[in-house]
Coordinates of C-alpha atoms in Angstrom, one line a residue:
M30 CA 155.4 44.7 -191.8
R31 CA 158.9 43.3 -192.1
F32 CA 158.8 41.3 -188.8
M33 CA 156.2 39.1 -187.2
G34 CA 156.2 36.6 -184.3
V35 CA 156.4 32.8 -184.6
D36 CA 156.5 30.6 -181.5
G37 CA 158.0 33.3 -179.3
R38 CA 160.5 34.6 -181.8
V39 CA 160.7 37.7 -183.9
V40 CA 161.3 36.7 -187.5
D41 CA 161.4 38.3 -190.9
T42 CA 157.9 38.0 -192.3
A43 CA 159.3 36.8 -195.7
E44 CA 160.8 33.8 -193.8
A45 CA 157.9 33.0 -191.5
V46 CA 156.4 29.6 -192.2
V47 CA 153.7 27.3 -190.9
S48 CA 153.8 23.6 -191.7
V49 CA 151.4 22.3 -194.4
M50 CA 150.5 19.6 -191.8
D51 CA 149.3 22.2 -189.3
H52 CA 145.7 21.4 -188.5
G53 CA 145.0 25.2 -188.5
L54 CA 145.6 25.0 -192.3
L55 CA 144.1 21.5 -192.9
Y56 CA 140.9 21.8 -190.8
G57 CA 140.7 25.4 -189.6
M58 CA 141.5 24.3 -186.1
G59 CA 142.8 27.5 -184.5
L60 CA 141.7 30.6 -182.8
F61 CA 142.8 34.3 -182.8
E62 CA 142.3 37.5 -180.9
T63 CA 142.5 41.0 -182.4
F64 CA 143.3 44.0 -180.3
R65 CA 145.2 47.3 -180.3
T66 CA 147.7 49.1 -178.1
Y67 CA 147.4 52.5 -176.5
Q68 CA 150.7 54.1 -175.8
G69 CA 152.3 50.7 -176.3
E70 CA 150.0 48.8 -173.9
P71 CA 147.7 46.1 -175.3
F72 CA 144.2 47.1 -174.1
L73 CA 142.1 44.5 -172.2
L74 CA 144.7 41.9 -172.9
E75 CA 143.9 39.7 -170.0
R76 CA 140.2 39.5 -171.2
H77 CA 141.3 38.6 -174.7
L78 CA 143.6 35.9 -173.4
S79 CA 141.0 34.5 -171.0
R80 CA 138.5 34.1 -173.9
L81 CA 141.3 32.5 -176.0
A82 CA 142.2 30.1 -173.3
D83 CA 138.6 29.0 -172.8
S84 CA 138.2 28.5 -176.5
C85 CA 141.4 26.5 -176.8
K86 CA 140.2 24.2 -174.0
M87 CA 137.0 23.6 -175.9
L88 CA 138.9 22.6 -179.0
G89 CA 141.4 20.5 -177.1
I90 CA 144.4 22.8 -177.8
A91 CA 146.9 22.9 -175.1
Y92 CA 147.4 26.6 -174.2
N93 CA 148.3 28.5 -171.1
P94 CA 148.1 32.3 -171.4
N95 CA 151.1 34.3 -170.2
P96 CA 150.2 38.0 -170.4
K97 CA 153.6 39.3 -169.3
R98 CA 155.4 37.2 -171.9
L99 CA 153.0 38.3 -174.7
R100 CA 153.3 41.9 -173.7
E101 CA 157.1 41.7 -174.0
W102 CA 156.9 39.9 -177.3
I103 CA 154.5 42.5 -178.8
L104 CA 156.9 45.3 -177.6
Q105 CA 159.8 43.6 -179.3
L106 CA 157.8 43.3 -182.6
M107 CA 156.7 46.9 -182.3
S108 CA 160.3 48.0 -181.8
A109 CA 161.5 45.9 -184.7
N110 CA 158.8 47.4 -187.0
E111 CA 159.4 50.9 -185.6
L112 CA 155.8 51.3 -184.3
E113 CA 154.7 53.2 -181.2
D114 CA 151.3 51.6 -181.4
A115 CA 149.9 48.7 -183.3
Y116 CA 147.0 46.6 -184.5
V117 CA 147.7 43.1 -183.2
R118 CA 146.4 39.7 -184.3
Y119 CA 147.4 36.9 -182.0
T120 CA 146.8 33.4 -183.4
I121 CA 147.0 29.9 -181.9
T122 CA 146.8 27.1 -184.4
A123 CA 146.3 23.4 -183.4
G124 CA 149.8 22.6 -184.7
V125 CA 151.3 19.8 -186.7
E126 CA 149.4 16.4 -186.7
A127 CA 148.9 13.5 -189.1
L128 CA 146.4 13.9 -191.9
G129 CA 143.0 13.0 -190.6
L130 CA 140.6 14.2 -187.9
P131 CA 142.2 14.2 -184.5
A132 CA 141.5 11.4 -182.0
G133 CA 142.8 13.3 -179.0
D134 CA 144.0 16.7 -177.9
Y135 CA 146.5 18.9 -179.6
T136 CA 149.7 19.2 -177.5
N137 CA 152.0 21.3 -179.6
P138 CA 150.2 24.4 -181.0
T139 CA 151.7 27.0 -183.2
E140 CA 151.8 30.6 -181.9
L141 CA 151.7 33.6 -184.2
V142 CA 151.7 37.3 -183.7
Y143 CA 151.0 39.6 -186.7
I144 CA 151.2 43.4 -186.2
K145 CA 150.6 46.4 -188.5
P146 CA 150.1 50.1 -188.1
L147 CA 146.8 51.2 -186.6
P148 CA 144.3 52.2 -189.3
V149 CA 144.2 56.0 -189.9
L150 CA 140.6 56.9 -189.0
P151 CA 139.5 60.5 -189.4
D152 CA 138.0 62.3 -186.5
S153 CA 134.9 62.9 -188.7
L154 CA 134.1 59.1 -188.5
Y155 CA 133.3 59.5 -184.8
K156 CA 131.2 62.6 -185.5
K157 CA 129.5 62.0 -188.8
G158 CA 129.4 58.2 -188.3
R159 CA 129.2 55.5 -190.9
A160 CA 126.6 53.6 -192.8
L161 CA 125.3 50.1 -192.0
Q162 CA 124.2 47.8 -194.9
L163 CA 121.7 45.1 -194.3
L164 CA 123.0 41.8 -195.8
S165 CA 121.1 38.8 -197.1
T166 CA 124.0 36.5 -196.1
P167 CA 122.7 35.0 -192.8
R168 CA 124.9 34.7 -189.7
N169 CA 125.6 31.0 -189.5
T170 CA 125.0 29.1 -186.3
P171 CA 128.1 28.4 -184.2
E172 CA 129.6 24.9 -184.1
T173 CA 129.8 25.2 -180.3
A174 CA 127.4 26.5 -177.6
V175 CA 129.1 30.0 -177.8
R176 CA 130.7 31.3 -181.0
L177 CA 134.5 31.1 -181.0
K178 CA 136.8 33.5 -182.7
S179 CA 138.1 30.7 -184.8
L180 CA 139.9 30.4 -188.1
H181 CA 136.6 29.2 -189.7
Y182 CA 135.9 32.6 -191.3
M183 CA 134.0 31.7 -194.5
N184 CA 130.7 33.2 -193.3
N185 CA 132.3 36.6 -192.7
I186 CA 134.2 36.4 -196.0
M187 CA 131.0 35.7 -198.0
A188 CA 129.3 38.6 -196.1
K189 CA 132.1 40.9 -197.1
R190 CA 131.8 39.8 -200.7
E191 CA 128.1 40.6 -200.6
L192 CA 128.8 44.0 -199.0
Q193 CA 131.2 44.9 -201.8
S194 CA 128.5 44.2 -204.4
Y195 CA 126.4 47.2 -203.3
P196 CA 127.6 50.5 -204.8
D197 CA 126.3 52.6 -202.0
A198 CA 127.9 50.4 -199.3
V199 CA 131.2 50.8 -201.1
R200 CA 130.8 54.5 -201.6
F201 CA 129.9 55.1 -197.9
Q202 CA 132.5 52.5 -196.6
A203 CA 129.6 50.8 -194.8
E204 CA 129.8 48.0 -192.3
G205 CA 127.7 45.0 -193.2
L206 CA 125.0 43.7 -190.8
M207 CA 124.0 40.0 -190.7
L208 CA 120.8 38.6 -189.4
T209 CA 120.2 35.2 -187.9
G210 CA 118.4 32.5 -190.0
N211 CA 115.3 33.5 -188.1
G212 CA 115.7 37.2 -189.0
D213 CA 117.0 38.5 -185.7
L214 CA 119.7 41.1 -185.5
A215 CA 123.1 39.4 -185.2
E216 CA 126.3 41.3 -185.7
G217 CA 128.5 43.1 -188.2
I218 CA 131.1 41.5 -190.3
V219 CA 133.8 42.6 -187.9
S220 CA 131.8 44.2 -185.1
N221 CA 129.0 43.9 -182.6
I222 CA 125.9 46.2 -182.8
F223 CA 124.2 48.4 -180.3
F224 CA 121.2 50.8 -180.5
I225 CA 119.6 53.3 -178.2
K226 CA 116.0 54.1 -177.9
D227 CA 114.5 56.6 -175.3
G228 CA 117.8 56.6 -173.4
K229 CA 118.1 52.8 -173.1
L230 CA 120.9 50.7 -174.6
Y231 CA 120.1 47.5 -176.5
T232 CA 122.3 44.8 -178.1
P233 CA 121.6 41.3 -179.5
D234 CA 121.9 38.5 -176.9
V235 CA 124.8 36.1 -177.2
D236 CA 122.3 33.3 -177.6
T237 CA 121.6 34.6 -181.1
G238 CA 125.0 33.0 -182.1
I239 CA 127.0 36.2 -182.1
L240 CA 130.6 36.5 -181.0
P241 CA 130.7 37.5 -177.4
G242 CA 132.9 40.5 -178.2
I243 CA 135.4 41.8 -175.6
T244 CA 134.6 45.4 -176.5
R245 CA 130.9 44.6 -176.4
A246 CA 131.1 43.3 -172.9
F247 CA 133.2 46.2 -171.8
V248 CA 130.7 48.7 -173.2
L249 CA 127.9 47.0 -171.2
E250 CA 130.0 47.4 -168.1
L251 CA 130.6 51.1 -168.9
A252 CA 126.9 51.6 -169.4
D253 CA 126.1 50.1 -166.0
H254 CA 128.8 52.3 -164.4
L255 CA 127.3 55.4 -166.0
G256 CA 123.8 54.5 -165.0
I257 CA 122.6 53.8 -168.5
A258 CA 120.0 51.0 -168.6
A259 CA 120.9 48.2 -170.9
E260 CA 119.2 45.1 -172.3
E261 CA 120.3 42.1 -174.3
G262 CA 117.7 40.4 -176.4
R263 CA 116.3 39.5 -179.8
Y264 CA 115.4 42.4 -182.2
T265 CA 114.6 42.9 -185.9
W266 CA 116.0 45.2 -188.5
D267 CA 112.8 47.3 -188.2
V268 CA 113.7 48.4 -184.6
L269 CA 116.9 50.0 -186.0
T270 CA 114.9 52.3 -188.2
Y271 CA 113.3 53.8 -185.1
A272 CA 116.4 54.0 -183.0
D273 CA 117.7 57.3 -181.7
E274 CA 121.3 56.2 -181.9
I275 CA 123.2 53.2 -183.3
F276 CA 126.9 52.2 -183.0
T277 CA 129.2 49.3 -183.6
T278 CA 132.0 48.1 -181.4
G279 CA 135.3 46.4 -182.0
S280 CA 138.7 46.4 -180.4
V281 CA 140.5 48.4 -183.1
Q282 CA 137.8 50.9 -184.2
E283 CA 136.4 51.3 -180.7
L284 CA 132.8 52.6 -180.8
V285 CA 131.7 53.9 -184.2
P286 CA 128.5 55.8 -184.6
V287 CA 126.1 54.5 -187.3
T288 CA 124.2 57.5 -188.9
S289 CA 122.6 55.9 -192.0
L290 CA 121.0 52.6 -192.8
L291 CA 121.2 50.9 -196.2
R292 CA 118.9 48.2 -197.5
H293 CA 119.0 47.0 -201.1
G294 CA 116.1 48.3 -203.1
E295 CA 115.1 51.0 -200.5
E296 CA 116.0 54.6 -199.8
N297 CA 118.8 55.2 -197.4
A298 CA 117.5 56.1 -193.9
V299 CA 119.1 58.6 -191.6
V300 CA 119.6 57.6 -187.9
G301 CA 118.8 60.3 -185.4
S302 CA 120.2 63.7 -186.3
G303 CA 122.7 62.2 -188.8
F304 CA 125.6 62.8 -186.3
V305 CA 126.9 60.9 -183.3
G306 CA 124.3 60.9 -180.5
P307 CA 124.9 62.1 -176.9
I308 CA 124.9 58.6 -175.3
T309 CA 127.2 57.1 -177.9
E310 CA 129.6 60.1 -177.6
H311 CA 129.6 59.8 -173.8
L312 CA 130.3 56.0 -173.9
L313 CA 133.1 56.6 -176.5
K314 CA 134.7 59.3 -174.4
T315 CA 134.6 57.1 -171.3
Y316 CA 136.0 54.1 -173.2
R317 CA 139.0 56.1 -174.3
Q318 CA 139.6 57.4 -170.8
K319 CA 139.7 53.8 -169.6
A320 CA 142.2 53.0 -172.4
G321 CA 144.4 55.8 -171.1
L322 CA 143.8 58.5 -173.7

Protein backbone atom coordinates (compact mmCIF):
# COMPACT_ATOMS: atom_id res chain seq x y z
CA MET A 1 0.00 0.00 0.00
CA ARG A 2 1.25 3.47 -0.83
CA PHE A 3 0.06 5.13 2.39
CA MET A 4 0.15 4.14 6.07
CA GLY A 5 -0.49 5.88 9.37
CA VAL A 6 2.19 7.20 11.73
CA ASP A 7 1.27 9.08 14.91
CA GLY A 8 -2.07 10.29 13.61
CA ARG A 9 -0.82 11.22 10.13
CA VAL A 10 -1.26 9.66 6.70
CA VAL A 11 2.19 9.31 5.18
CA ASP A 12 3.80 7.74 2.14
CA THR A 13 4.84 4.23 3.18
CA ALA A 14 8.26 4.71 1.58
CA GLU A 15 8.86 7.66 3.91
CA ALA A 16 7.41 6.14 7.10
CA VAL A 17 10.10 5.69 9.77
CA VAL A 18 10.43 4.52 13.36
CA SER A 19 13.47 5.51 15.43
CA VAL A 20 16.21 2.95 15.94
CA MET A 21 15.91 3.86 19.64
CA ASP A 22 12.25 2.82 19.81
CA HIS A 23 11.95 0.12 22.47
CA GLY A 24 9.51 -1.68 20.21
CA LEU A 25 12.51 -2.39 17.99
CA LEU A 26 15.14 -2.78 20.70
CA TYR A 27 13.18 -4.96 23.14
CA GLY A 28 9.92 -5.92 21.45
CA MET A 29 8.01 -3.62 23.79
CA GLY A 30 4.85 -3.05 21.85
CA LEU A 31 1.42 -4.44 21.10
CA PHE A 32 -0.88 -4.69 18.13
CA GLU A 33 -4.41 -5.50 17.09
CA THR A 34 -5.48 -6.95 13.76
CA PHE A 35 -9.03 -6.57 12.49
CA ARG A 36 -11.00 -5.91 9.34
CA THR A 37 -13.68 -3.59 8.12
CA TYR A 38 -17.14 -4.45 6.84
CA GLN A 39 -18.55 -1.76 4.54
CA GLY A 40 -15.90 0.59 5.89
CA GLU A 41 -16.62 -0.04 9.57
CA PRO A 42 -13.94 -1.70 11.75
CA PHE A 43 -15.67 -4.70 13.33
CA LEU A 44 -15.57 -5.07 17.13
CA LEU A 45 -13.20 -2.10 17.30
CA GLU A 46 -14.05 -1.15 20.89
CA ARG A 47 -13.22 -4.69 22.05
CA HIS A 48 -9.88 -4.63 20.28
CA LEU A 49 -9.02 -1.26 21.79
CA SER A 50 -10.08 -2.37 25.26
CA ARG A 51 -7.73 -5.37 25.07
CA LEU A 52 -4.97 -3.13 23.72
CA ALA A 53 -5.43 -0.58 26.52
CA ASP A 54 -5.34 -3.30 29.19
CA SER A 55 -2.17 -4.73 27.68
CA CYS A 56 -0.49 -1.33 27.43
CA LYS A 57 -1.26 -0.69 31.09
CA MET A 58 0.38 -4.00 31.98
CA LEU A 59 3.55 -2.99 30.09
CA GLY A 60 3.60 0.56 31.42
CA ILE A 61 2.87 2.15 28.06
CA ALA A 62 0.77 5.32 28.24
CA TYR A 63 -2.20 4.80 25.93
CA ASN A 64 -5.77 6.07 25.96
CA PRO A 65 -7.94 4.56 23.22
CA ASN A 66 -10.00 6.91 21.07
CA PRO A 67 -12.29 4.81 18.83
CA LYS A 68 -13.77 7.83 17.02
CA ARG A 69 -10.35 9.22 16.12
CA LEU A 70 -9.07 5.83 15.00
CA ARG A 71 -12.13 5.20 12.83
CA GLU A 72 -11.59 8.53 11.08
CA TRP A 73 -7.88 7.80 10.63
CA ILE A 74 -8.59 4.37 9.13
CA LEU A 75 -11.15 5.89 6.73
CA GLN A 76 -8.56 8.45 5.63
CA LEU A 77 -6.05 5.67 4.97
CA MET A 78 -8.60 3.59 3.08
CA SER A 79 -9.50 6.58 0.93
CA ALA A 80 -5.84 7.41 0.26
CA ASN A 81 -5.23 3.81 -0.78
CA GLU A 82 -8.51 3.58 -2.73
CA LEU A 83 -9.92 0.75 -0.62
CA GLU A 84 -13.57 0.22 0.27
CA ASP A 85 -12.67 -2.36 2.92
CA ALA A 86 -9.36 -3.29 4.48
CA TYR A 87 -7.24 -5.54 6.63
CA VAL A 88 -5.98 -3.31 9.45
CA ARG A 89 -3.04 -3.74 11.81
CA TYR A 90 -2.93 -1.13 14.57
CA THR A 91 0.36 -1.06 16.50
CA ILE A 92 1.49 0.77 19.63
CA THR A 93 5.21 0.65 20.36
CA ALA A 94 6.83 1.80 23.60
CA GLY A 95 8.48 4.72 21.83
CA VAL A 96 11.95 6.24 22.00
CA GLU A 97 13.97 5.69 25.18
CA ALA A 98 17.63 5.38 26.10
CA LEU A 99 19.42 2.10 25.47
CA GLY A 100 18.83 -0.24 28.41
CA LEU A 101 15.89 -1.79 30.17
CA PRO A 102 13.35 0.80 31.36
CA ALA A 103 13.23 1.96 34.95
CA GLY A 104 9.75 3.44 34.68
CA ASP A 105 6.77 3.80 32.37
CA TYR A 106 6.81 4.73 28.69
CA THR A 107 5.16 8.12 28.22
CA ASN A 108 5.60 8.76 24.49
CA PRO A 109 4.54 5.70 22.47
CA THR A 110 4.63 5.42 18.68
CA GLU A 111 1.31 4.76 16.95
CA LEU A 112 1.18 2.96 13.59
CA VAL A 113 -1.64 1.87 11.29
CA TYR A 114 -0.91 -0.51 8.43
CA ILE A 115 -3.68 -1.40 5.99
CA LYS A 116 -3.90 -3.63 2.95
CA PRO A 117 -6.64 -5.18 0.82
CA LEU A 118 -8.60 -7.98 2.42
CA PRO A 119 -7.34 -11.41 1.35
CA VAL A 120 -9.35 -12.91 -1.48
CA LEU A 121 -10.76 -16.09 0.02
CA PRO A 122 -12.85 -18.38 -2.16
CA ASP A 123 -16.36 -19.30 -1.03
CA SER A 124 -15.23 -22.92 -1.28
CA LEU A 125 -12.98 -22.38 1.78
CA TYR A 126 -16.08 -21.95 3.92
CA LYS A 127 -17.72 -25.04 2.40
CA LYS A 128 -14.87 -27.48 1.84
CA GLY A 129 -12.77 -26.15 4.70
CA ARG A 130 -9.04 -26.31 5.26
CA ALA A 131 -6.49 -28.68 6.78
CA LEU A 132 -4.99 -28.42 10.27
CA GLN A 133 -1.38 -29.56 10.70
CA LEU A 134 -0.18 -30.69 14.13
CA LEU A 135 3.15 -29.03 14.93
CA SER A 136 5.96 -30.13 17.21
CA THR A 137 6.82 -26.51 18.00
CA PRO A 138 5.17 -25.99 21.41
CA ARG A 139 3.21 -22.91 22.35
CA ASN A 140 5.47 -21.04 24.71
CA THR A 141 4.22 -19.89 28.08
CA PRO A 142 3.23 -16.22 28.20
CA GLU A 143 5.41 -13.69 30.00
CA THR A 144 2.33 -12.35 31.79
CA ALA A 145 -0.68 -13.92 33.50
CA VAL A 146 -2.65 -13.68 30.23
CA ARG A 147 -1.00 -13.77 26.81
CA LEU A 148 -0.65 -10.36 25.20
CA LYS A 149 -0.80 -9.69 21.47
CA SER A 150 2.71 -8.33 21.61
CA LEU A 151 5.58 -7.74 19.21
CA HIS A 152 7.28 -10.84 20.68
CA TYR A 153 6.36 -13.09 17.75
CA MET A 154 9.27 -15.53 17.52
CA ASN A 155 7.20 -18.51 18.69
CA ASN A 156 4.67 -18.01 15.90
CA ILE A 157 7.40 -17.45 13.32
CA MET A 158 9.16 -20.71 14.23
CA ALA A 159 5.81 -22.50 14.10
CA LYS A 160 5.21 -21.09 10.61
CA ARG A 161 8.67 -22.26 9.50
CA GLU A 162 7.87 -25.75 10.72
CA LEU A 163 4.50 -25.67 8.95
CA GLN A 164 6.20 -24.78 5.68
CA SER A 165 8.47 -27.84 6.00
CA TYR A 166 5.54 -30.25 5.52
CA PRO A 167 4.66 -30.79 1.83
CA ASP A 168 1.04 -31.74 2.54
CA ALA A 169 0.55 -28.69 4.74
CA VAL A 170 1.84 -26.45 1.95
CA ARG A 171 -0.24 -28.23 -0.69
CA PHE A 172 -3.44 -27.95 1.35
CA GLN A 173 -2.63 -24.44 2.66
CA ALA A 174 -3.08 -25.76 6.19
CA GLU A 175 -3.13 -23.82 9.42
CA GLY A 176 -0.63 -25.04 12.00
CA LEU A 177 -1.73 -26.13 15.46
CA MET A 178 0.51 -25.77 18.50
CA LEU A 179 0.17 -27.73 21.74
CA THR A 180 1.26 -26.60 25.17
CA GLY A 181 4.42 -28.02 26.70
CA ASN A 182 2.15 -30.48 28.53
CA GLY A 183 0.55 -31.69 25.29
CA ASP A 184 -2.78 -29.85 25.59
CA LEU A 185 -4.43 -28.18 22.61
CA ALA A 186 -3.41 -24.53 22.45
CA GLU A 187 -4.04 -22.53 19.29
CA GLY A 188 -3.21 -22.05 15.66
CA ILE A 189 -0.38 -19.89 14.41
CA VAL A 190 -2.82 -17.07 13.69
CA SER A 191 -6.09 -18.44 15.05
CA ASN A 192 -7.97 -19.92 17.97
CA ILE A 193 -9.42 -23.43 17.71
CA PHE A 194 -12.90 -24.84 18.38
CA PHE A 195 -14.36 -28.31 17.99
CA ILE A 196 -17.85 -29.76 18.27
CA LYS A 197 -18.87 -33.16 19.58
CA ASP A 198 -22.47 -34.33 20.00
CA GLY A 199 -23.78 -30.81 19.54
CA LYS A 200 -21.52 -29.22 22.18
CA LEU A 201 -18.86 -26.61 21.47
CA TYR A 202 -15.39 -26.90 23.01
CA THR A 203 -12.35 -24.62 22.99
CA PRO A 204 -9.06 -24.53 24.96
CA ASP A 205 -9.21 -22.46 28.13
CA VAL A 206 -7.28 -19.20 28.32
CA ASP A 207 -5.26 -20.68 31.19
CA THR A 208 -3.50 -22.91 28.64
CA GLY A 209 -1.59 -19.76 27.67
CA ILE A 210 -3.46 -18.99 24.45
CA LEU A 211 -4.29 -15.51 23.24
CA PRO A 212 -7.76 -14.53 24.45
CA GLY A 213 -8.95 -13.82 20.92
CA ILE A 214 -11.61 -11.19 20.26
CA THR A 215 -13.33 -13.40 17.68
CA ARG A 216 -13.01 -16.39 20.03
CA ALA A 217 -14.87 -14.54 22.79
CA PHE A 218 -17.50 -13.26 20.35
CA VAL A 219 -18.17 -16.79 19.06
CA LEU A 220 -18.68 -18.02 22.62
CA GLU A 221 -21.23 -15.22 23.09
CA LEU A 222 -22.97 -16.18 19.84
CA ALA A 223 -23.12 -19.81 20.94
CA ASP A 224 -24.77 -18.81 24.20
CA HIS A 225 -27.26 -16.62 22.31
CA LEU A 226 -28.08 -19.50 19.95
CA GLY A 227 -28.50 -22.00 22.77
CA ILE A 228 -25.39 -24.01 21.87
CA ALA A 229 -23.72 -25.48 24.96
CA ALA A 230 -20.05 -24.53 25.22
CA GLU A 231 -17.11 -25.51 27.40
CA GLU A 232 -13.59 -24.14 27.87
CA GLY A 233 -11.03 -26.65 29.12
CA ARG A 234 -7.93 -28.73 28.44
CA TYR A 235 -8.00 -31.25 25.60
CA THR A 236 -5.57 -33.39 23.63
CA TRP A 237 -5.02 -33.83 19.91
CA ASP A 238 -6.78 -37.20 20.07
CA VAL A 239 -10.14 -35.58 20.86
CA LEU A 240 -9.95 -33.72 17.55
CA THR A 241 -9.80 -37.02 15.68
CA TYR A 242 -13.25 -37.88 17.10
CA ALA A 243 -14.78 -34.43 16.64
CA ASP A 244 -17.88 -33.96 14.50
CA GLU A 245 -16.79 -30.46 13.45
CA ILE A 246 -13.71 -28.28 13.88
CA PHE A 247 -13.15 -24.65 13.00
CA THR A 248 -10.65 -21.87 13.58
CA THR A 249 -11.40 -18.25 14.39
CA GLY A 250 -9.68 -14.98 13.57
CA SER A 251 -10.72 -11.40 12.97
CA VAL A 252 -9.86 -11.39 9.27
CA GLN A 253 -10.76 -14.93 8.14
CA GLU A 254 -13.76 -15.17 10.51
CA LEU A 255 -14.75 -18.82 11.17
CA VAL A 256 -12.99 -21.30 8.89
CA PRO A 257 -14.06 -24.96 8.90
CA VAL A 258 -11.36 -27.58 9.38
CA THR A 259 -12.14 -30.69 7.36
CA SER A 260 -8.88 -32.65 7.53
CA LEU A 261 -6.21 -33.28 10.14
CA LEU A 262 -2.54 -33.69 9.27
CA ARG A 263 0.06 -35.29 11.51
CA HIS A 264 3.58 -36.00 10.31
CA GLY A 265 4.10 -39.72 9.68
CA GLU A 266 0.38 -40.57 9.74
CA GLU A 267 -2.39 -40.71 7.16
CA ASN A 268 -4.51 -37.62 6.79
CA ALA A 269 -7.81 -37.85 8.69
CA VAL A 270 -11.13 -36.48 7.45
CA VAL A 271 -13.25 -34.46 9.90
CA GLY A 272 -16.96 -35.26 9.84
CA SER A 273 -18.35 -35.38 6.31
CA GLY A 274 -15.37 -33.56 4.87
CA PHE A 275 -17.44 -30.38 4.48
CA VAL A 276 -18.50 -27.58 6.80
CA GLY A 277 -20.73 -28.90 9.58
CA PRO A 278 -24.19 -27.51 10.42
CA ILE A 279 -23.24 -25.83 13.71
CA THR A 280 -20.13 -24.21 12.23
CA GLU A 281 -22.18 -22.99 9.28
CA HIS A 282 -24.87 -21.58 11.58
CA LEU A 283 -22.30 -19.76 13.72
CA LEU A 284 -20.57 -18.32 10.64
CA LYS A 285 -23.86 -17.09 9.19
CA THR A 286 -24.79 -15.45 12.50
CA TYR A 287 -21.33 -13.91 12.85
CA ARG A 288 -21.60 -12.31 9.41
CA GLN A 289 -25.07 -11.03 10.18
CA LYS A 290 -23.68 -9.31 13.28
CA ALA A 291 -20.92 -7.84 11.12
CA GLY A 292 -23.55 -6.29 8.88
CA LEU A 293 -23.38 -8.64 5.89
